[in-house]
Amino acid sequence: MPFKKWRCVICDYVYDEELGAPNDGIPPGTRWADVPDTWTCPDCGASKADFEMVEID
Amino acid sequence: MSTATLAPVWRDSKRYLWLFGAAIMLVPILGGLLYEATGWAVWWWLGPLFVYGVIPVADWLVGTDTNNPPDELVPTLERDRYYRFAVYLAVLTEYIAVVWGAWTVAHGNLAWYNLVGLTITIGMVTGVSINTAHELGHKTDKLERWLAKFALGPVAYGHFFVEHNRGHHVRVATPEDPASSRFGESFYAFLPRTMIGSLKSAWELERKRLARQNRSVWSIRNENLQAWAITVVFFGALTAWLGWIVLPFLLIQAFYGASLLEVVNYLEHYGLKRQKRADGSYERCRPEHSWNSNHVVTNVFLYHLQRHSDHHANPTRSYQALRHFEEAPQLPSGYASMVVLAYLPPLWFKIMNPKVVAHYRGDMRLANIQPSLRDAVLARYSRSAAAG
């Protein structure tokens, strides 16, 4: 399954599954579904639950 | 003794006070009625008297409130539609006040000094309405996002809708953010920097977003253009109805309103800076990156905007659920008093600079410093840090 990218609708930050979010302890290759619900957008703080992340690829 | 059984159920003590946010928009009309009753010209200046006088004094008299909702009640509190309608009402009362103001300019036969007072008073209304737009524009709900653009119409500041979420929240408390003020920067240096910088940034953000969709920046989907169009239609309609006389009134009050937002921006992050990580990215925005205040009166009129640290940490959290953090830097008084201080730079520096220095325990390398003053500030405080 190819990696996907998700965009924060509030601030445009892109979560790329291939890159993960190592600063937040989310290793590269982490699928969106496996990102914890407590994770929040690193740029604007929007929560995963609050936001629709839009699939862009 | 079990305290759990004795603990009262938490109630929002500010629940009905939040309606003041909508009521304050009608202050200019109250001023007009008082003028009718007494003939005193001072009532046309009720807006500035209220914001710079009554509210700071009331903040001082009423004091602070550090009460937080218990975590388990937050989801219920957030879902309560009452709080949303209280904000929608403020958009309606804003428009009532501006239309009334424009009509009074055209037909009130006011002396020029009364017109100036009325213009400033209406500017206060539209300036405070940027706070209404702020509360609405953070939501993902379509209606609320449109209401945010409408709230920004009379103050001609529609790009705030774009820049605040996608510009300011991303870059807050960094030297790159036009809306985060720097240590040693006066309000009068900050004002043009933030006004021009925010406008440019909002345009660029929409240009990039639309380019990703293979659209021109001149698209109807450009949210800056959408929000500005409301201003053009509103100002155009009032001018067509009441004549050219209202146009300078509308433009001057809009500038004044925008400057009121920017003076609040000035004090929200003064001198505070997020540090860079080893990879060059900035650390997350934390409570220590915003100035806070728990002064009840200003908090009621500004929908808890002064609980600013929680807002930046949880930007979609509704105003009624925002929390006070013990570790967040606190301003000596409410925003309304601090605004007056910000207009007087020597006094502002005298009071706020030591607070920034204390916040960083003398290590000013950690602060966001006006570039032209950076070397001098570092030299001065490294000496005192070494001596202390």
CSV table of C-alpha atoms in Angstrom, one decimal:
chain,number,residue,atom,x,y,z
A,1,MET,CA,0.0,0.0,0.0
A,2,PRO,CA,1.6,3.4,-1.0
A,3,PHE,CA,2.1,6.0,1.7
A,4,LYS,CA,-0.4,8.8,1.9
A,5,LYS,CA,-0.3,12.4,2.9
A,6,TRP,CA,-2.9,14.2,5.1
A,7,ARG,CA,-3.3,17.9,5.3
A,8,CYS,CA,-4.5,19.9,8.3
A,9,VAL,CA,-7.5,21.9,7.1
A,10,ILE,CA,-6.8,24.7,9.6
A,11,CYS,CA,-3.1,25.5,8.9
A,12,ASP,CA,-2.1,23.4,5.9
A,13,TYR,CA,0.5,21.3,7.7
A,14,VAL,CA,1.1,18.0,5.8
A,15,TYR,CA,1.4,14.7,7.6
A,16,ASP,CA,3.3,12.4,5.3
A,17,GLU,CA,3.1,8.7,6.4
A,18,GLU,CA,6.5,8.1,4.9
A,19,LEU,CA,8.1,10.7,7.1
A,20,GLY,CA,6.0,10.3,10.2
A,21,ALA,CA,6.5,13.0,12.9
A,22,PRO,CA,9.8,12.0,14.6
A,23,ASN,CA,9.7,15.1,16.8
A,24,ASP,CA,6.5,13.8,18.3
A,25,GLY,CA,7.7,10.3,18.7
A,26,ILE,CA,5.9,9.0,15.6
A,27,PRO,CA,8.4,7.0,13.5
A,28,PRO,CA,8.6,7.2,9.7
A,29,GLY,CA,6.2,4.9,8.0
A,30,THR,CA,3.4,5.3,10.6
A,31,ARG,CA,0.0,5.0,8.9
A,32,TRP,CA,-2.5,7.7,9.6
A,33,ALA,CA,-4.8,5.2,11.3
A,34,ASP,CA,-2.0,4.4,13.7
A,35,VAL,CA,-1.3,8.0,14.7
A,36,PRO,CA,-2.6,8.3,18.3
A,37,ASP,CA,-5.8,10.3,18.7
A,38,THR,CA,-4.0,12.4,21.3
A,39,TRP,CA,-1.6,13.6,18.6
A,40,THR,CA,-2.1,17.2,17.6
A,41,CYS,CA,-0.9,19.2,14.5
A,42,PRO,CA,2.7,20.2,15.2
A,43,ASP,CA,2.2,23.6,13.5
A,44,CYS,CA,-1.1,24.9,14.9
A,45,GLY,CA,-2.0,22.5,17.7
A,46,ALA,CA,-5.3,21.3,16.1
A,47,SER,CA,-6.2,17.9,17.5
A,48,LYS,CA,-6.5,14.8,15.3
A,49,ALA,CA,-10.1,14.4,16.4
A,50,ASP,CA,-11.0,18.1,15.9
A,51,PHE,CA,-9.7,18.2,12.4
A,52,GLU,CA,-10.5,16.6,9.1
A,53,MET,CA,-7.1,15.8,7.6
A,54,VAL,CA,-7.7,15.8,3.9
A,55,GLU,CA,-6.2,13.0,1.9
A,56,ILE,CA,-4.1,14.6,-0.9
A,57,ASP,CA,-2.4,11.7,-2.6
B,1,MET,CA,-13.8,12.8,55.2
B,2,SER,CA,-14.5,12.3,51.5
B,3,THR,CA,-14.3,15.6,49.6
B,4,ALA,CA,-15.7,13.9,46.5
B,5,THR,CA,-19.2,13.7,47.9
B,6,LEU,CA,-19.0,17.3,49.2
B,7,ALA,CA,-17.6,18.8,46.0
B,8,PRO,CA,-20.4,20.9,44.4
B,9,VAL,CA,-21.2,20.2,40.8
B,10,TRP,CA,-19.1,22.6,38.7
B,11,ARG,CA,-21.2,25.4,37.1
B,12,ASP,CA,-20.0,28.0,34.6
B,13,SER,CA,-20.1,31.1,36.8
B,14,LYS,CA,-19.7,33.3,33.6
B,15,ARG,CA,-22.5,31.5,31.6
B,16,TYR,CA,-24.8,34.5,31.3
B,17,LEU,CA,-22.1,37.1,31.5
B,18,TRP,CA,-20.9,35.9,28.0
B,19,LEU,CA,-23.9,37.8,26.6
B,20,PHE,CA,-22.0,41.0,27.4
B,21,GLY,CA,-19.8,40.2,24.4
B,22,ALA,CA,-22.8,40.9,22.2
B,23,ALA,CA,-24.2,43.8,24.3
B,24,ILE,CA,-21.0,45.8,24.3
B,25,MET,CA,-21.5,46.3,20.5
B,26,LEU,CA,-24.4,48.5,21.4
B,27,VAL,CA,-22.4,50.9,23.5
B,28,PRO,CA,-22.4,53.5,20.7
B,29,ILE,CA,-26.2,53.5,20.6
B,30,LEU,CA,-26.3,53.9,24.4
B,31,GLY,CA,-24.0,56.9,24.0
B,32,GLY,CA,-26.3,58.4,21.4
B,33,LEU,CA,-29.3,58.0,23.7
B,34,LEU,CA,-27.5,59.5,26.7
B,35,TYR,CA,-26.5,62.4,24.4
B,36,GLU,CA,-30.2,62.9,23.5
B,37,ALA,CA,-31.1,62.9,27.2
B,38,THR,CA,-28.3,65.2,28.5
B,39,GLY,CA,-26.8,67.1,25.6
B,40,TRP,CA,-23.3,66.3,26.8
B,41,ALA,CA,-20.9,65.8,24.0
B,42,VAL,CA,-18.8,63.4,26.0
B,43,TRP,CA,-21.3,60.6,25.3
B,44,TRP,CA,-20.1,60.4,21.7
B,45,TRP,CA,-16.8,59.2,23.2
B,46,LEU,CA,-18.4,56.4,25.2
B,47,GLY,CA,-16.4,53.7,23.3
B,48,PRO,CA,-12.9,54.9,24.3
B,49,LEU,CA,-14.2,55.8,27.8
B,50,PHE,CA,-15.5,52.3,28.2
B,51,VAL,CA,-12.5,50.5,26.8
B,52,TYR,CA,-9.7,52.6,28.3
B,53,GLY,CA,-11.5,53.7,31.4
B,54,VAL,CA,-14.4,51.7,32.7
B,55,ILE,CA,-13.1,48.2,31.8
B,56,PRO,CA,-9.6,48.7,33.3
B,57,VAL,CA,-11.1,50.1,36.5
B,58,ALA,CA,-13.7,47.2,36.6
B,59,ASP,CA,-10.9,44.7,36.1
B,60,TRP,CA,-9.1,46.2,39.1
B,61,LEU,CA,-12.2,46.2,41.2
B,62,VAL,CA,-13.5,42.7,40.3
B,63,GLY,CA,-10.1,41.0,40.1
B,64,THR,CA,-9.1,37.6,38.8
B,65,ASP,CA,-10.7,34.2,38.4
B,66,THR,CA,-8.5,31.1,38.0
B,67,ASN,CA,-11.5,28.7,37.9
B,68,ASN,CA,-11.1,25.9,35.3
B,69,PRO,CA,-13.9,23.5,34.2
B,70,PRO,CA,-13.1,19.9,35.3
B,71,ASP,CA,-11.8,17.9,32.4
B,72,GLU,CA,-14.7,15.5,32.4
B,73,LEU,CA,-17.2,18.3,31.9
B,74,VAL,CA,-15.3,19.9,28.9
B,75,PRO,CA,-17.0,17.8,26.2
B,76,THR,CA,-20.5,18.7,27.5
B,77,LEU,CA,-19.5,22.3,27.9
B,78,GLU,CA,-18.1,22.4,24.3
B,79,ARG,CA,-21.3,20.9,22.9
B,80,ASP,CA,-23.6,23.4,24.6
B,81,ARG,CA,-25.0,25.4,21.6
B,82,TYR,CA,-26.0,28.3,23.9
B,83,TYR,CA,-22.3,29.5,23.9
B,84,ARG,CA,-22.2,29.5,20.1
B,85,PHE,CA,-25.5,31.5,19.8
B,86,ALA,CA,-24.1,34.1,22.3
B,87,VAL,CA,-21.3,34.7,19.8
B,88,TYR,CA,-23.5,34.7,16.7
B,89,LEU,CA,-25.5,37.5,18.4
B,90,ALA,CA,-22.4,39.6,18.6
B,91,VAL,CA,-22.1,39.6,14.8
B,92,LEU,CA,-25.7,40.9,14.5
B,93,THR,CA,-25.2,43.6,17.1
B,94,GLU,CA,-22.0,44.7,15.4
B,95,TYR,CA,-23.9,45.3,12.2
B,96,ILE,CA,-26.7,47.2,14.0
B,97,ALA,CA,-24.1,49.5,15.6
B,98,VAL,CA,-22.2,50.3,12.4
B,99,VAL,CA,-25.4,50.9,10.4
B,100,TRP,CA,-26.7,53.1,13.2
B,101,GLY,CA,-23.3,54.9,13.3
B,102,ALA,CA,-23.3,55.5,9.6
B,103,TRP,CA,-26.9,56.8,9.6
B,104,THR,CA,-26.0,59.2,12.5
B,105,VAL,CA,-23.0,60.5,10.6
B,106,ALA,CA,-25.2,61.3,7.6
B,107,HIS,CA,-28.3,62.6,9.4
B,108,GLY,CA,-27.3,63.4,13.0
B,109,ASN,CA,-26.1,67.0,12.4
B,110,LEU,CA,-23.2,66.4,14.7
B,111,ALA,CA,-20.4,68.9,15.3
B,112,TRP,CA,-17.0,67.7,14.0
B,113,TYR,CA,-15.7,66.8,17.5
B,114,ASN,CA,-18.7,64.7,18.1
B,115,LEU,CA,-18.2,63.0,14.7
B,116,VAL,CA,-14.6,62.2,15.7
B,117,GLY,CA,-15.9,60.6,19.0
B,118,LEU,CA,-18.5,58.6,17.2
B,119,THR,CA,-16.0,57.4,14.6
B,120,ILE,CA,-13.6,56.2,17.3
B,121,THR,CA,-16.5,54.6,19.2
B,122,ILE,CA,-17.7,52.6,16.2
B,123,GLY,CA,-14.0,51.7,15.5
B,124,MET,CA,-14.0,50.1,19.0
B,125,VAL,CA,-17.0,48.1,18.1
B,126,THR,CA,-15.5,46.7,14.9
B,127,GLY,CA,-12.1,46.2,16.5
B,128,VAL,CA,-13.6,44.1,19.3
B,129,SER,CA,-15.5,42.3,16.6
B,130,ILE,CA,-12.2,40.9,15.3
B,131,ASN,CA,-12.3,39.0,18.5
B,132,THR,CA,-15.7,37.7,17.6
B,133,ALA,CA,-14.4,36.7,14.2
B,134,HIS,CA,-11.4,35.0,16.0
B,135,GLU,CA,-13.7,32.9,18.1
B,136,LEU,CA,-15.7,31.9,15.0
B,137,GLY,CA,-12.8,31.5,12.5
B,138,HIS,CA,-11.1,28.8,14.6
B,139,LYS,CA,-14.1,26.4,14.1
B,140,THR,CA,-14.4,23.9,11.3
B,141,ASP,CA,-18.2,24.5,11.0
B,142,LYS,CA,-19.0,26.1,7.6
B,143,LEU,CA,-21.6,28.6,9.0
B,144,GLU,CA,-19.2,29.8,11.7
B,145,ARG,CA,-16.4,30.3,9.2
B,146,TRP,CA,-18.7,32.4,7.1
B,147,LEU,CA,-19.9,34.4,10.1
B,148,ALA,CA,-16.2,35.0,10.9
B,149,LYS,CA,-15.8,36.7,7.5
B,150,PHE,CA,-19.0,38.7,8.1
B,151,ALA,CA,-17.7,39.9,11.5
B,152,LEU,CA,-14.6,41.2,9.7
B,153,GLY,CA,-16.5,43.0,7.0
B,154,PRO,CA,-17.1,46.3,8.8
B,155,VAL,CA,-13.5,46.5,9.9
B,156,ALA,CA,-12.1,45.7,6.4
B,157,TYR,CA,-9.8,43.1,7.9
B,158,GLY,CA,-11.0,40.0,6.1
B,159,HIS,CA,-7.4,38.6,5.6
B,160,PHE,CA,-7.2,38.1,9.4
B,161,PHE,CA,-9.4,35.0,8.8
B,162,VAL,CA,-6.6,33.5,6.7
B,163,GLU,CA,-3.6,34.8,8.4
B,164,HIS,CA,-4.5,34.1,12.0
B,165,ASN,CA,-5.0,30.3,11.7
B,166,ARG,CA,-2.5,29.5,9.0
B,167,GLY,CA,0.1,32.2,9.6
B,168,HIS,CA,0.1,33.4,13.2
B,169,HIS,CA,-0.7,30.1,14.8
B,170,VAL,CA,2.1,28.4,12.9
B,171,ARG,CA,4.7,31.0,13.5
B,172,VAL,CA,3.6,32.4,16.9
B,173,ALA,CA,6.4,33.6,19.2
B,174,THR,CA,9.1,33.4,16.5
B,175,PRO,CA,10.9,36.2,14.7
B,176,GLU,CA,9.2,35.3,11.5
B,177,ASP,CA,5.7,36.1,12.8
B,178,PRO,CA,4.6,39.7,11.9
B,179,ALA,CA,1.9,39.5,14.7
B,180,SER,CA,4.4,38.5,17.6
B,181,SER,CA,6.0,41.6,19.1
B,182,ARG,CA,9.7,41.7,20.0
B,183,PHE,CA,11.5,42.8,23.2
B,184,GLY,CA,12.3,46.5,22.7
B,185,GLU,CA,9.9,47.0,19.9
B,186,SER,CA,7.4,49.8,20.6
B,187,PHE,CA,3.8,49.5,19.6
B,188,TYR,CA,4.3,52.2,17.0
B,189,ALA,CA,7.1,50.2,15.3
B,190,PHE,CA,5.1,47.0,15.6
B,191,LEU,CA,1.8,48.4,14.1
B,192,PRO,CA,3.1,48.9,10.5
B,193,ARG,CA,5.1,45.7,10.6
B,194,THR,CA,2.2,43.6,11.6
B,195,MET,CA,-0.4,45.3,9.4
B,196,ILE,CA,1.8,45.0,6.2
B,197,GLY,CA,3.3,41.7,7.1
B,198,SER,CA,0.0,40.0,7.9
B,199,LEU,CA,-1.6,41.2,4.7
B,200,LYS,CA,1.3,40.0,2.6
B,201,SER,CA,1.4,36.7,4.4
B,202,ALA,CA,-2.4,36.1,4.0
B,203,TRP,CA,-2.2,36.8,0.3
B,204,GLU,CA,0.8,34.4,-0.1
B,205,LEU,CA,-1.0,31.6,1.9
B,206,GLU,CA,-4.0,31.8,-0.4
B,207,ARG,CA,-1.9,32.0,-3.5
B,208,LYS,CA,0.0,28.9,-2.5
B,209,ARG,CA,-3.2,27.0,-1.5
B,210,LEU,CA,-4.9,27.9,-4.8
B,211,ALA,CA,-1.8,27.0,-6.8
B,212,ARG,CA,-1.9,23.5,-5.4
B,213,GLN,CA,-5.5,23.3,-6.8
B,214,ASN,CA,-4.3,24.7,-10.1
B,215,ARG,CA,-6.3,27.8,-9.6
B,216,SER,CA,-5.3,31.5,-9.9
B,217,VAL,CA,-5.0,33.6,-6.8
B,218,TRP,CA,-7.8,35.8,-8.4
B,219,SER,CA,-10.2,32.9,-7.9
B,220,ILE,CA,-13.6,33.3,-6.2
B,221,ARG,CA,-12.4,30.6,-3.8
B,222,ASN,CA,-9.7,33.0,-2.5
B,223,GLU,CA,-10.8,33.5,1.1
B,224,ASN,CA,-9.2,36.9,1.4
B,225,LEU,CA,-11.2,38.1,-1.7
B,226,GLN,CA,-14.4,36.5,-0.3
B,227,ALA,CA,-14.0,38.3,3.0
B,228,TRP,CA,-13.0,41.6,1.4
B,229,ALA,CA,-15.9,41.4,-0.9
B,230,ILE,CA,-18.2,41.6,2.2
B,231,THR,CA,-16.5,44.9,3.1
B,232,VAL,CA,-16.9,46.3,-0.4
B,233,VAL,CA,-20.6,45.4,-0.6
B,234,PHE,CA,-21.3,46.7,2.9
B,235,PHE,CA,-19.4,50.0,2.5
B,236,GLY,CA,-20.8,50.4,-1.0
B,237,ALA,CA,-24.4,49.9,0.1
B,238,LEU,CA,-24.1,52.3,3.0
B,239,THR,CA,-22.5,54.9,0.7
B,240,ALA,CA,-25.2,54.5,-1.9
B,241,TRP,CA,-27.9,54.8,0.8
B,242,LEU,CA,-26.4,57.6,2.9
B,243,GLY,CA,-24.1,59.4,0.6
B,244,TRP,CA,-20.3,60.0,0.3
B,245,ILE,CA,-20.1,61.5,3.7
B,246,VAL,CA,-20.1,58.1,5.3
B,247,LEU,CA,-17.1,56.8,3.4
B,248,PRO,CA,-14.4,58.6,5.3
B,249,PHE,CA,-16.2,57.6,8.5
B,250,LEU,CA,-16.2,53.9,7.5
B,251,LEU,CA,-12.5,54.0,6.5
B,252,ILE,CA,-11.3,55.8,9.6
B,253,GLN,CA,-13.3,53.6,12.0
B,254,ALA,CA,-12.0,50.5,10.2
B,255,PHE,CA,-8.4,51.6,10.6
B,256,TYR,CA,-9.0,52.4,14.2
B,257,GLY,CA,-10.7,49.0,14.8
B,258,ALA,CA,-7.8,47.2,13.1
B,259,SER,CA,-5.3,49.1,15.3
B,260,LEU,CA,-7.2,47.9,18.4
B,261,LEU,CA,-6.7,44.3,17.3
B,262,GLU,CA,-3.0,44.9,16.6
B,263,VAL,CA,-2.4,46.5,20.0
B,264,VAL,CA,-3.9,43.3,21.6
B,265,ASN,CA,-1.6,41.2,19.3
B,266,TYR,CA,1.3,43.4,20.6
B,267,LEU,CA,0.8,42.4,24.2
B,268,GLU,CA,-0.1,38.7,23.7
B,269,HIS,CA,3.4,37.4,22.9
B,270,TYR,CA,5.8,40.4,23.7
B,271,GLY,CA,9.4,39.2,23.8
B,272,LEU,CA,8.5,35.5,24.0
B,273,LYS,CA,10.2,33.0,21.8
B,274,ARG,CA,10.0,29.4,20.9
B,275,GLN,CA,13.4,27.8,20.7
B,276,LYS,CA,14.7,25.9,17.7
B,277,ARG,CA,15.3,22.2,17.7
B,278,ALA,CA,18.6,20.6,16.4
B,279,ASP,CA,16.9,20.1,13.0
B,280,GLY,CA,16.1,23.8,12.7
B,281,SER,CA,12.3,23.5,13.3
B,282,TYR,CA,10.7,25.4,16.2
B,283,GLU,CA,9.6,23.6,19.3
B,284,ARG,CA,5.8,23.4,19.8
B,285,CYS,CA,3.9,26.3,21.1
B,286,ARG,CA,3.6,25.9,24.9
B,287,PRO,CA,1.9,27.8,27.7
B,288,GLU,CA,5.1,29.8,28.3
B,289,HIS,CA,4.9,31.4,24.9
B,290,SER,CA,1.9,33.6,25.5
B,291,TRP,CA,1.0,36.3,28.1
B,292,ASN,CA,-2.1,35.6,30.0
B,293,SER,CA,-4.5,37.3,32.3
B,294,ASN,CA,-7.4,36.1,34.5
B,295,HIS,CA,-9.0,39.5,35.0
B,296,VAL,CA,-12.7,38.6,34.8
B,297,VAL,CA,-14.1,41.7,33.2
B,298,THR,CA,-11.9,41.8,30.1
B,299,ASN,CA,-12.2,38.0,29.9
B,300,VAL,CA,-15.9,38.3,29.6
B,301,PHE,CA,-15.8,40.9,26.9
B,302,LEU,CA,-13.2,39.1,24.9
B,303,TYR,CA,-14.4,35.5,25.2
B,304,HIS,CA,-11.5,34.3,27.4
B,305,LEU,CA,-9.0,35.6,24.9
B,306,GLN,CA,-6.6,36.3,27.8
B,307,ARG,CA,-6.4,32.6,28.6
B,308,HIS,CA,-4.1,32.8,25.6
B,309,SER,CA,-1.8,29.9,26.3
B,310,ASP,CA,-4.5,27.3,26.3
B,311,HIS,CA,-5.9,28.9,23.1
B,312,HIS,CA,-2.6,28.4,21.3
B,313,ALA,CA,-2.2,24.9,22.7
B,314,ASN,CA,-5.8,23.9,21.8
B,315,PRO,CA,-6.9,26.4,19.1
B,316,THR,CA,-10.3,24.7,18.4
B,317,ARG,CA,-11.3,24.6,22.0
B,318,SER,CA,-14.3,26.9,22.6
B,319,TYR,CA,-13.9,30.0,24.7
B,320,GLN,CA,-16.1,28.8,27.6
B,321,ALA,CA,-13.7,25.8,28.1
B,322,LEU,CA,-10.4,27.6,28.0
B,323,ARG,CA,-8.2,27.1,31.1
B,324,HIS,CA,-5.9,29.0,33.3
B,325,PHE,CA,-2.4,27.5,33.5
B,326,GLU,CA,-0.3,28.1,36.6
B,327,GLU,CA,3.0,28.0,34.6
B,328,ALA,CA,1.9,30.5,32.0
B,329,PRO,CA,3.3,34.0,32.1
B,330,GLN,CA,0.8,36.5,33.6
B,331,LEU,CA,0.4,40.1,32.7
B,332,PRO,CA,0.1,42.5,35.6
B,333,SER,CA,-3.4,43.4,34.6
B,334,GLY,CA,-6.2,42.7,32.0
B,335,TYR,CA,-5.7,43.4,28.3
B,336,ALA,CA,-7.7,46.6,28.5
B,337,SER,CA,-5.3,48.2,31.0
B,338,MET,CA,-2.3,46.8,29.2
B,339,VAL,CA,-3.4,48.3,25.9
B,340,VAL,CA,-3.2,51.8,27.5
B,341,LEU,CA,0.3,51.0,28.7
B,342,ALA,CA,1.3,49.8,25.2
B,343,TYR,CA,0.3,53.2,23.8
B,344,LEU,CA,3.0,54.7,26.1
B,345,PRO,CA,6.2,52.9,25.1
B,346,PRO,CA,8.5,54.1,27.9
B,347,LEU,CA,6.0,53.0,30.5
B,348,TRP,CA,5.4,49.7,28.7
B,349,PHE,CA,9.2,48.9,28.5
B,350,LYS,CA,9.6,49.9,32.2
B,351,ILE,CA,6.9,47.4,33.3
B,352,MET,CA,7.1,44.6,30.8
B,353,ASN,CA,10.9,44.4,30.0
B,354,PRO,CA,11.7,43.2,33.5
B,355,LYS,CA,8.9,40.7,33.3
B,356,VAL,CA,10.4,39.2,30.1
B,357,VAL,CA,13.9,39.2,31.7
B,358,ALA,CA,12.5,37.4,34.8
B,359,HIS,CA,10.7,34.9,32.6
B,360,TYR,CA,14.0,33.9,31.0
B,361,ARG,CA,15.8,34.2,34.3
B,362,GLY,CA,18.2,36.8,32.8
B,363,ASP,CA,19.1,34.6,29.8
B,364,MET,CA,18.0,36.9,27.1
B,365,ARG,CA,19.4,34.7,24.3
B,366,LEU,CA,16.1,32.9,24.7
B,367,ALA,CA,13.9,36.0,24.1
B,368,ASN,CA,12.5,37.4,20.8
B,369,ILE,CA,14.5,40.6,20.6
B,370,GLN,CA,14.1,43.6,18.2
B,371,PRO,CA,17.1,42.9,15.8
B,372,SER,CA,18.5,46.4,16.0
B,373,LEU,CA,18.7,46.1,19.8
B,374,ARG,CA,19.8,42.5,20.1
B,375,ASP,CA,23.5,43.0,20.7
B,376,ALA,CA,22.9,45.7,23.3
B,377,VAL,CA,20.3,43.7,25.1
B,378,LEU,CA,22.5,40.6,25.2
B,379,ALA,CA,25.5,42.6,26.4
B,380,ARG,CA,23.5,44.3,29.1
B,381,TYR,CA,21.8,41.2,30.5
B,382,SER,CA,24.8,38.8,30.2
B,383,ARG,CA,26.6,41.2,32.5
B,384,SER,CA,23.8,41.3,35.0
B,385,ALA,CA,23.3,37.5,34.8
B,386,ALA,CA,27.0,36.9,35.4
B,387,ALA,CA,27.0,39.4,38.3
B,388,GLY,CA,23.8,38.0,39.8
